Short mmCIF file of C-alpha atoms in Angstrom, two decimals:
data_model
loop_
_atom_site.label_atom_id
_atom_site.label_comp_id
_atom_site.label_asym_id
_atom_site.label_seq_id
_atom_site.Cartn_x
_atom_site.Cartn_y
_atom_site.Cartn_z
CA UNK V 242 -0.36 7.83 7.28
CA UNK V 243 1.17 10.46 5.07
CA UNK V 244 -1.15 13.33 4.02
CA UNK V 245 -3.53 12.63 6.82
CA UNK V 246 -2.87 16.36 8.12
CA UNK V 247 -3.11 17.73 4.55
CA UNK V 248 -6.70 15.80 3.94
CA UNK V 249 -8.32 17.48 7.25
CA UNK V 250 -7.14 20.65 6.60
CA UNK V 251 -8.29 20.41 2.64
CA UNK V 252 -11.41 19.12 3.99
CA UNK V 253 -12.15 22.02 6.25
CA UNK V 254 -11.55 24.42 3.29
CA UNK V 255 -14.22 22.42 1.30
CA UNK V 256 -16.63 22.22 4.00
CA UNK V 257 -16.72 26.26 4.09
CA UNK V 258 -17.67 26.13 0.20
CA UNK V 259 -20.11 23.77 0.61
CA UNK V 260 -22.03 25.93 3.14
CA UNK V 261 -22.53 28.64 0.28
CA UNK V 262 -25.32 28.34 -2.52
CA UNK V 263 -23.05 30.32 -4.81
CA UNK V 264 -19.73 31.23 -4.64
CA UNK V 265 -17.81 34.67 -5.41
CA UNK V 266 -14.73 35.05 -6.56
CA UNK V 267 -13.70 36.45 -2.94
CA UNK V 268 -14.88 33.14 -1.82
CA UNK V 269 -12.78 31.27 -4.04
CA UNK V 270 -9.50 33.12 -3.21
CA UNK V 271 -10.39 32.47 0.38
CA UNK V 272 -10.46 28.70 -0.15
CA UNK V 273 -7.31 28.92 -2.28
CA UNK V 274 -5.32 30.70 0.56
CA UNK V 275 -6.46 27.81 2.73
CA UNK V 276 -5.37 25.08 0.22
CA UNK V 277 -2.04 26.91 -0.21
CA UNK V 278 -1.32 27.13 3.48
CA UNK V 279 -2.21 23.30 3.80
CA UNK V 280 -0.04 22.36 0.86
CA UNK V 281 2.91 24.51 2.32
CA UNK V 282 2.41 23.02 5.90
CA UNK V 283 2.80 19.48 4.34
CA UNK V 284 6.22 20.26 2.88
CA UNK V 285 5.26 20.75 -0.88
CA UNK V 286 7.51 22.82 -2.49
CA UNK V 287 6.74 26.60 -2.44
CA UNK V 288 7.27 27.02 -6.19
CA UNK V 289 5.06 24.00 -7.04
CA UNK V 290 2.55 25.18 -4.43
CA UNK V 291 2.59 28.96 -6.45
CA UNK V 292 2.01 27.30 -9.68
CA UNK V 293 -0.73 24.86 -8.21
CA UNK V 294 -2.86 27.57 -6.72
CA UNK V 295 -2.52 29.74 -9.80
CA UNK V 296 -3.72 26.81 -11.75
CA UNK V 297 -6.82 25.99 -9.93
CA UNK V 298 -7.59 29.65 -9.39
CA UNK V 299 -7.67 30.24 -12.92
CA UNK V 300 -9.99 27.00 -13.57
CA UNK V 301 -12.19 27.91 -10.21
CA UNK V 302 -13.32 31.47 -10.84
CA UNK V 303 -14.69 30.67 -14.50
CA UNK V 304 -18.34 31.27 -14.97
CA UNK V 305 -19.01 27.43 -15.26
CA UNK V 306 -17.93 27.28 -11.69
CA UNK V 307 -19.24 30.10 -10.14
CA UNK V 308 -22.61 29.73 -11.94
CA UNK V 309 -22.72 25.78 -11.40
CA UNK V 310 -25.84 24.14 -8.90
CA UNK V 311 -22.76 22.83 -6.48
CA UNK V 312 -19.78 24.91 -7.29
CA UNK V 313 -17.89 23.29 -4.12
CA UNK V 314 -18.20 20.21 -5.76
CA UNK V 315 -16.72 21.74 -9.11
CA UNK V 316 -14.00 23.03 -7.05
CA UNK V 317 -13.02 19.95 -5.30
CA UNK V 318 -13.16 18.14 -8.89
CA UNK V 319 -10.86 20.89 -10.42
CA UNK V 320 -8.36 20.39 -7.29
CA UNK V 321 -8.61 16.57 -8.01
CA UNK V 322 -7.68 16.97 -11.42
CA UNK V 323 -4.76 19.27 -10.97
CA UNK V 324 -3.47 16.96 -7.82
CA UNK V 325 -3.42 14.01 -10.24
CA UNK V 326 -1.67 16.11 -12.98
CA UNK V 327 0.97 17.69 -10.43
CA UNK V 328 1.79 13.89 -9.34
CA UNK V 329 2.09 12.85 -12.77
CA UNK V 330 -1.38 12.07 -14.47
CA UNK V 331 -1.43 8.47 -14.61
CA UNK V 332 0.91 5.50 -13.18
CA UNK V 333 4.44 4.77 -15.14
CA UNK V 334 5.40 1.00 -15.71
CA UNK V 335 8.78 -0.06 -15.67
CA UNK V 336 10.35 -0.24 -18.68
CA UNK V 337 11.30 -3.88 -19.95
CA UNK V 338 14.47 -4.60 -22.14
CA UNK V 339 13.43 -6.22 -25.43
CA UNK V 340 16.04 -8.37 -24.89
CA UNK V 341 16.61 -9.95 -21.46
CA UNK V 342 17.92 -9.23 -18.94
CA UNK V 343 16.28 -5.95 -18.09
CA UNK V 344 18.80 -4.07 -15.55
CA UNK V 345 17.14 -2.04 -12.75
CA UNK V 346 19.70 0.50 -11.05
CA UNK V 347 18.70 1.34 -7.79
CA UNK V 348 20.33 4.39 -6.45
CA UNK V 349 19.68 6.52 -3.68
CA UNK V 350 21.10 8.35 -0.21
CA UNK V 351 22.01 5.85 2.72
CA UNK V 352 19.08 5.26 4.99
CA UNK V 353 16.62 5.54 2.50
CA UNK V 354 15.65 1.78 1.98
CA UNK V 355 17.50 1.20 -1.17
CA UNK V 356 18.42 -2.28 -0.35
CA UNK V 357 14.99 -3.63 0.97
CA UNK V 358 12.85 -1.77 -1.52
CA UNK V 359 14.81 -2.95 -4.36
CA UNK V 360 14.50 -6.52 -3.16
CA UNK V 361 10.80 -5.59 -2.94
CA UNK V 362 10.49 -4.80 -6.40
CA UNK V 363 12.20 -7.69 -7.28
CA UNK V 364 9.66 -9.54 -5.31
CA UNK V 365 6.78 -7.89 -7.00
CA UNK V 366 8.13 -8.35 -10.51
CA UNK V 367 8.15 -12.05 -9.63
CA UNK V 368 4.96 -12.42 -8.12
CA UNK V 369 2.89 -9.93 -10.19
CA UNK V 370 4.61 -10.47 -13.95
CA UNK V 371 6.07 -13.99 -13.50
CA UNK V 372 9.70 -12.64 -13.82
CA UNK V 373 13.02 -14.35 -12.63
CA UNK V 374 14.79 -11.52 -11.10
CA UNK V 375 18.55 -11.71 -9.60
CA UNK V 376 19.85 -9.33 -6.85
CA UNK V 377 23.10 -7.91 -7.30
CA UNK V 378 25.20 -6.73 -4.24
CA UNK V 379 27.02 -3.90 -5.51
CA UNK V 380 27.28 -1.99 -2.10
CA UNK V 381 30.70 -2.70 -0.99
CA UNK V 382 31.02 0.10 1.47
CA UNK V 383 28.47 -0.34 4.08
CA UNK V 384 28.96 -2.93 6.86
CA UNK V 385 26.50 -6.05 6.19
CA UNK V 386 24.76 -4.33 3.11
CA UNK V 387 25.69 -7.97 1.35
CA UNK V 388 24.23 -10.03 3.92
CA UNK V 389 21.17 -7.93 4.46
CA UNK V 390 20.61 -8.06 0.52
CA UNK V 391 20.88 -11.96 1.06
CA UNK V 392 18.85 -12.03 4.06
CA UNK V 393 15.83 -10.58 1.96
CA UNK V 394 16.83 -12.54 -1.13
CA UNK V 395 16.08 -15.52 0.89
CA UNK V 396 13.05 -14.54 2.44
CA UNK V 397 11.49 -13.74 -0.99
CA UNK V 398 13.17 -16.66 -2.65
CA UNK V 399 15.29 -14.66 -5.10
CA UNK V 400 19.08 -15.47 -5.70
CA UNK V 401 21.48 -12.79 -5.01
CA UNK V 402 24.95 -12.30 -6.83
CA UNK V 403 27.81 -11.05 -4.99
CA UNK V 404 31.78 -10.85 -5.34
CA UNK V 405 32.46 -9.52 -1.79
CA UNK V 406 34.27 -6.22 -1.38
CA UNK V 407 35.53 -5.58 -5.08
CA UNK V 408 34.99 -3.23 -7.79
CA UNK V 409 31.39 -2.13 -8.05
CA UNK V 410 31.46 -1.75 -11.85
CA UNK V 411 33.16 -5.30 -12.11
CA UNK V 412 30.13 -7.01 -9.82
CA UNK V 413 27.41 -5.26 -11.93
CA UNK V 414 29.14 -6.63 -15.08
CA UNK V 415 29.57 -10.05 -13.91
CA UNK V 416 25.85 -10.19 -12.43
CA UNK V 417 24.59 -9.32 -15.88
CA UNK V 418 26.65 -12.19 -17.55
CA UNK V 419 25.31 -14.31 -14.46
CA UNK V 420 21.74 -13.34 -15.25
CA UNK V 421 22.17 -14.47 -18.80
CA UNK V 422 23.94 -17.62 -18.21
CA UNK V 423 21.18 -18.86 -15.56
CA UNK V 424 17.96 -17.42 -17.19
CA UNK V 425 17.34 -14.46 -14.92
CA UNK V 426 15.22 -11.81 -16.91
CA UNK V 427 15.93 -9.05 -14.69
CA UNK V 428 18.81 -7.77 -12.44
CA UNK V 429 18.40 -5.10 -9.78
CA UNK V 430 21.94 -3.47 -9.10
CA UNK V 431 21.90 -2.50 -5.29
CA UNK V 432 24.39 0.17 -5.32
CA UNK V 433 26.24 2.18 -2.70
CA UNK V 434 24.42 5.13 -1.20
CA UNK V 435 25.81 7.97 1.33
CA UNK V 436 24.83 10.11 3.83
CA UNK V 437 25.10 13.21 1.69
CA UNK V 438 25.44 13.74 -2.40
CA UNK V 439 29.19 14.20 -3.15
CA UNK V 440 31.03 13.58 -6.18
CA UNK V 441 32.73 10.18 -5.34
CA UNK V 442 29.30 8.50 -4.92
CA UNK V 443 28.21 10.10 -8.24
CA UNK V 444 31.37 9.32 -10.12
CA UNK V 445 30.84 5.46 -9.12
CA UNK V 446 27.16 5.77 -10.05
CA UNK V 447 28.05 7.01 -13.32
CA UNK V 448 30.91 4.38 -14.12
CA UNK V 449 28.38 1.71 -13.41
CA UNK V 450 25.67 3.34 -15.67
CA UNK V 451 28.60 3.87 -18.60
CA UNK V 452 29.64 0.14 -18.03
CA UNK V 453 25.91 -1.69 -18.02
CA UNK V 454 23.78 0.92 -19.72
CA UNK V 455 20.74 0.10 -17.19
CA UNK V 456 17.54 -0.14 -18.49
CA UNK V 457 16.12 2.18 -15.90
CA UNK V 458 17.78 3.97 -13.24
CA UNK V 459 15.23 4.50 -10.04
CA UNK V 460 15.81 6.75 -7.26
CA UNK V 461 14.78 5.52 -3.81
CA UNK V 462 13.58 8.35 -1.58
CA UNK V 463 12.42 8.49 1.92
CA UNK V 464 9.10 10.74 1.98
CA UNK V 465 9.87 11.28 5.92
CA UNK V 466 12.88 13.77 4.98
CA UNK V 467 10.39 15.98 3.26
CA UNK V 468 11.62 18.62 1.11
CA UNK V 469 15.03 17.34 1.26
CA UNK V 470 13.65 13.99 -0.49
CA UNK V 471 13.03 16.56 -3.49
CA UNK V 472 16.31 18.19 -3.33
CA UNK V 473 18.00 14.60 -3.43
CA UNK V 474 15.93 13.60 -6.45
CA UNK V 475 16.96 16.88 -8.36
CA UNK V 476 20.94 16.15 -7.54
CA UNK V 477 20.33 12.55 -8.86
CA UNK V 478 18.61 13.18 -11.67
CA UNK V 479 20.98 15.99 -12.71
CA UNK V 480 24.04 13.53 -12.37
CA UNK V 481 22.33 10.45 -13.82
CA UNK V 482 19.03 11.12 -15.62
CA UNK V 483 16.94 9.06 -13.54
CA UNK V 484 14.16 7.17 -15.06
CA UNK V 485 11.81 6.98 -12.00
CA UNK V 486 11.46 7.34 -7.96
CA UNK V 487 10.30 4.85 -5.48
CA UNK V 488 8.94 6.72 -2.55
CA UNK V 489 9.64 4.73 0.77
CA UNK V 490 7.71 4.97 4.25
CA UNK V 491 4.71 6.54 3.00
CA UNK V 492 2.86 4.88 5.51
CA UNK V 493 4.73 6.92 8.31
CA UNK V 494 4.01 9.88 10.18
CA UNK V 495 5.09 12.02 7.29
CA UNK V 496 3.63 15.64 5.87
CA UNK V 497 3.96 13.66 2.36
CA UNK V 498 4.91 16.86 0.22
CA UNK V 499 7.66 14.99 -1.65
CA UNK V 500 5.40 12.78 -3.55
CA UNK V 501 3.43 16.06 -4.75
CA UNK V 502 6.51 17.71 -5.75
CA UNK V 503 9.15 15.26 -7.02
CA UNK V 504 7.14 14.95 -10.49
CA UNK V 505 7.12 18.95 -10.80
CA UNK V 506 10.84 19.36 -10.04
CA UNK V 507 12.41 16.69 -11.66
CA UNK V 508 9.49 15.72 -14.37
CA UNK V 509 10.15 12.09 -13.66
CA UNK V 510 7.56 10.21 -12.47
CA UNK V 511 7.03 8.31 -8.96
CA UNK V 512 6.69 4.84 -10.13
CA UNK V 513 6.53 2.71 -6.67
CA UNK V 514 5.66 3.61 -3.02
CA UNK V 515 6.75 1.27 -0.08
CA UNK V 516 3.62 1.53 2.31
CA UNK V 517 5.30 -0.89 5.19
CA UNK V 518 8.07 -2.74 6.37
CA UNK V 519 6.80 -6.25 5.19
CA UNK V 520 8.45 -7.37 2.09
CA UNK V 521 5.32 -7.25 0.19
CA UNK V 522 4.20 -3.67 1.07
CA UNK V 523 5.06 -2.07 -2.29
CA UNK V 524 2.84 -0.76 -4.54
CA UNK V 525 2.42 0.83 -8.30
CA UNK V 526 2.06 4.57 -7.24
CA UNK V 527 -1.46 6.09 -9.12
CA UNK V 528 -1.56 9.71 -8.72
CA UNK V 529 -5.16 9.61 -9.28
CA UNK V 530 -5.99 7.20 -6.91
CA UNK V 531 -3.19 9.17 -4.23
CA UNK V 532 -5.31 12.33 -4.98
CA UNK V 533 -8.52 10.86 -4.29
CA UNK V 534 -7.08 9.70 -0.77
CA UNK V 535 -5.58 13.28 0.05
CA UNK V 536 -9.15 14.83 -0.71
CA UNK V 537 -10.78 11.89 1.78
CA UNK V 538 -12.58 10.37 -1.32
CA UNK V 539 -10.88 7.12 -0.59
CA UNK V 540 -8.98 4.65 -2.92
CA UNK V 541 -11.82 1.93 -3.78
CA UNK V 542 -9.47 0.55 -6.56
CA UNK V 543 -6.83 -0.29 -4.43
CA UNK V 544 -9.20 -1.68 -1.76
CA UNK V 545 -10.45 -4.17 -4.14
CA UNK V 546 -6.81 -5.12 -5.47
CA UNK V 547 -5.81 -5.66 -1.90
CA UNK V 548 -8.48 -7.96 -1.00
CA UNK V 549 -8.15 -9.69 -4.36
CA UNK V 550 -4.41 -10.52 -3.46
CA UNK V 551 -5.23 -11.29 0.23
CA UNK V 552 -8.38 -13.69 -0.70
CA UNK V 553 -8.11 -17.07 -2.10
CA UNK V 554 -10.76 -17.18 -4.86
CA UNK V 555 -11.07 -21.14 -4.77
CA UNK V 556 -11.64 -20.67 -1.13
CA UNK V 557 -14.09 -18.22 -1.64
CA UNK V 558 -16.11 -20.16 -4.28
CA UNK V 559 -16.09 -23.18 -1.60
CA UNK V 560 -17.34 -21.13 1.09
CA UNK V 561 -20.13 -19.90 -1.06
CA UNK V 562 -21.17 -23.52 -1.81
CA UNK V 563 -20.77 -24.30 2.03
CA UNK V 564 -23.19 -21.52 3.01
CA UNK V 565 -25.55 -22.29 0.37
CA UNK V 566 -25.64 -25.57 1.93
CA UNK V 567 -25.59 -24.45 5.46
CA UNK V 568 -22.39 -26.26 6.12
CA UNK V 569 -20.24 -23.07 7.83
CA UNK V 570 -17.96 -24.24 10.32
CA UNK V 571 -15.46 -22.66 12.60
CA UNK V 572 -12.81 -23.65 10.46
CA UNK V 573 -14.25 -21.63 8.01
CA UNK V 574 -14.69 -18.66 10.09
CA UNK V 575 -10.81 -18.88 11.11
CA UNK V 576 -10.06 -18.97 7.53
CA UNK V 577 -12.00 -15.83 6.73
CA UNK V 578 -10.43 -13.98 9.66
CA UNK V 579 -6.84 -15.03 8.60
CA UNK V 580 -7.77 -13.65 5.20
CA UNK V 581 -9.05 -10.21 6.45
CA UNK V 582 -5.66 -9.99 8.75
CA UNK V 583 -3.53 -10.32 5.54
CA UNK V 584 -4.96 -7.07 4.03
CA UNK V 585 -3.18 -5.28 6.62
CA UNK V 586 -4.08 -3.03 9.64
CA UNK V 587 -7.74 -2.01 9.52
CA UNK V 588 -6.20 1.66 9.72
CA UNK V 589 -4.48 1.18 6.81
CA UNK V 590 -7.97 0.12 5.11
CA UNK V 591 -10.12 2.65 6.48
CA UNK V 592 -7.86 5.04 4.55
CA UNK V 593 -9.13 3.67 1.13
CA UNK V 594 -13.01 3.82 2.35
CA UNK V 595 -14.31 7.11 0.97
CA UNK V 596 -15.34 9.56 3.87
CA UNK V 597 -13.56 7.66 6.40
CA UNK V 598 -9.68 8.52 7.80
CA UNK V 599 -7.48 6.35 9.61
CA UNK V 600 -7.81 8.69 12.60
CA UNK V 601 -11.38 8.02 12.75
CA UNK V 602 -10.98 4.38 13.67
CA UNK V 603 -9.63 5.51 17.38
CA UNK V 604 -10.61 1.84 18.26
CA UNK V 605 -8.76 0.12 15.14
CA UNK V 606 -5.79 -1.49 17.64
CA UNK V 607 -8.23 -2.87 19.92
CA UNK V 608 -10.32 -4.42 17.09
CA UNK V 609 -7.22 -6.13 15.95
CA UNK V 610 -6.32 -7.37 19.67
CA UNK V 611 -9.87 -8.93 19.47
CA UNK V 612 -9.29 -10.67 16.09
CA UNK V 613 -6.21 -12.16 17.73
CA UNK V 614 -8.03 -13.57 20.56
CA UNK V 615 -10.53 -15.05 18.48
CA UNK V 616 -7.94 -16.75 16.41
CA UNK V 617 -6.19 -17.81 19.43
CA UNK V 618 -9.65 -19.94 20.74
CA UNK V 619 -10.51 -21.39 17.39
CA UNK V 620 -6.99 -22.63 16.99
CA UNK V 621 -6.80 -24.08 20.79
CA UNK V 622 -9.98 -26.38 19.72
CA UNK V 623 -9.48 -29.72 17.90
CA UNK V 624 -10.33 -30.25 14.50
CA UNK V 625 -13.46 -32.06 15.53
CA UNK V 626 -14.65 -29.36 17.91
CA UNK V 627 -14.09 -26.83 15.06
CA UNK V 628 -16.44 -29.02 12.83
CA UNK V 629 -18.81 -29.75 15.93
CA UNK V 630 -19.14 -26.63 18.09
CA UNK V 631 -22.16 -28.37 19.72
CA UNK V 632 -19.91 -30.41 21.71
CA UNK V 633 -18.27 -27.82 23.46
CA UNK V 634 -19.16 -28.44 27.10
CA UNK V 635 -18.20 -26.86 30.01
CA UNK V 636 -14.70 -28.76 30.54
CA UNK V 637 -13.96 -28.56 27.07
CA UNK V 638 -14.47 -24.78 27.08
CA UNK V 639 -12.00 -24.54 30.19
CA UNK V 640 -9.47 -26.42 28.31
CA UNK V 641 -9.58 -24.18 25.39
CA UNK V 642 -9.88 -20.96 27.34
CA UNK V 643 -6.73 -22.09 29.18
CA UNK V 644 -4.97 -22.88 25.85
CA UNK V 645 -5.53 -19.74 24.14
CA UNK V 646 -4.62 -17.49 27.30
CA UNK V 647 -8.35 -16.22 27.36
CA UNK V 648 -11.34 -16.67 29.83
CA UNK V 649 -14.56 -19.23 29.24
CA UNK V 650 -16.43 -16.10 29.03
CA UNK V 651 -14.50 -15.31 25.91
CA UNK V 652 -14.99 -18.60 24.41
CA UNK V 653 -18.74 -18.21 25.01
CA UNK V 654 -18.87 -15.10 23.28
CA UNK V 655 -16.92 -16.34 19.97
CA UNK V 656 -19.47 -19.17 19.91
CA UNK V 657 -22.58 -16.69 20.79
CA UNK V 658 -21.01 -14.80 17.56
CA UNK V 659 -20.54 -17.75 15.37
CA UNK V 660 -24.14 -18.90 15.86
CA UNK V 661 -25.62 -15.67 15.21
CA UNK V 662 -23.91 -16.31 11.67
CA UNK V 663 -24.95 -19.48 11.25
CA UNK V 664 -28.73 -18.45 12.00
CA UNK V 665 -28.07 -15.73 9.58
CA UNK V 666 -27.04 -18.28 6.84
CA UNK V 667 -29.64 -20.66 7.76
CA UNK V 668 -32.39 -18.17 6.72
CA UNK V 669 -31.29 -17.94 3.36
CA UNK V 670 -30.05 -21.56 2.72
CA UNK V 671 -33.28 -22.90 1.76
CA UNK V 672 -33.89 -20.03 -0.90
CA UNK V 673 -30.49 -20.64 -2.11
CA UNK V 674 -29.58 -16.78 -1.42
CA UNK V 675 -27.03 -14.94 0.43
CA UNK V 676 -27.36 -12.72 3.47
CA UNK V 677 -27.70 -9.20 2.12
CA UNK V 678 -24.78 -7.84 4.03
CA UNK V 679 -22.45 -11.07 3.06
CA UNK V 680 -23.17 -10.77 -0.44
CA UNK V 681 -22.40 -7.18 -0.64
CA UNK V 682 -19.04 -7.92 1.08
CA UNK V 683 -18.36 -10.89 -1.03
CA UNK V 684 -18.90 -8.98 -4.21
CA UNK V 685 -18.29 -10.44 -7.49
CA UNK V 686 -14.21 -10.52 -7.21
CA UNK V 687 -14.61 -12.33 -4.20
CA UNK V 688 -13.55 -9.87 -1.42
CA UNK V 689 -14.09 -10.11 2.40
CA UNK V 690 -16.08 -13.56 2.03
CA UNK V 691 -18.45 -14.92 4.70
CA UNK V 692 -18.06 -12.24 7.15
CA UNK V 693 -21.50 -10.53 6.82
CA UNK V 694 -22.10 -6.83 7.60
CA UNK V 695 -21.53 -5.32 10.92
CA UNK V 696 -21.77 -8.04 13.48
CA UNK V 697 -22.44 -7.07 17.15
CA UNK V 698 -18.96 -7.32 19.04
CA UNK V 699 -16.86 -8.39 15.93
CA UNK V 700 -13.82 -6.77 15.04
CA UNK V 701 -15.14 -5.55 11.13
#
């Protein structure tokens, strides 16, 4: 995950401060030196780092901080506030045209993920905002660009407008007319990219902009290219006056400095971030949440949102009722595991939990394999067996193990864990109460229903 190295270095700097009862100006300056080095190593622009450190130092050496009961916490709070401001202060929404269709022009260098992330964003607006988007293939140069857009369009059930290898300006204009006639209230223009910024590219993009007057121009930038991402953002902004940035591959092993520099250098906000290869892995960029994650404070709000997206509220309510009546079955057990899998990898989730880094979960991959094995065992059972596990005798267990590619001992282990969970629910069924760990995990929003807290041998 991007920023992991930065997070570790900042945590080390703050740890030194926590060991001191009161801070001197020398202590603060030493901490600022370490923070400055950490930011530069994360590929944040030198000019941005210099200004950031100056602002933090000015606030951190004030009498209120140096005389505070917990000055280290005060400095962390100041760094958190300044990081948030550096990345834009608050999240920025897409501008929606007063008269449809809203036209979003996607621009960027080749390989940044423009086509995929334009489609992801269209899917996001369709799912979250009830929009009816249209994807327009305006990249006539890259081999298979049109075909790629059509493939992702089919996967997201979003129509694609294309006119083959003709003039991109004509395609954009025709796509907007098509949208008006067919009730599409958003049009995403997938424009051509280049391996580097050149006049020919910019002229074509300027012509499209002049012809269709897009509601927003979004620049797609690859976080993996570091400082070059900031340079590209500045070049595109100078030529097109972009409205915002979509930062991709933020889940990769990137230093992440681009996210901290783009707003400061261009004045334009990061609006969305790509967090993985799947077509639903795009998120609104929240500067305050990202600052919290960088400082190791977690991102509980995003974790809750991810849980809400993944968990079926109706099924959660049904499950609660079943647990009250002590009717929890292996089918229910399987459904809960499937919903947890939908939330993504355990290492991704770990980064959102305060005090936990993804690197802390060395066994995360093993846990996910265990989850898959448990799924395979349950799916190898008949519906009757899932509802009545007591019928599972030796021959049935052998059949299930063979069908799931596991051993009988794995089947027995799963059944033992399931029995433990059932025993836990029985203790509270009569009183109409939920187990404490389970109630905590289910929460008010329906997150993590039915999984209990820390079951022995369980992958969660």
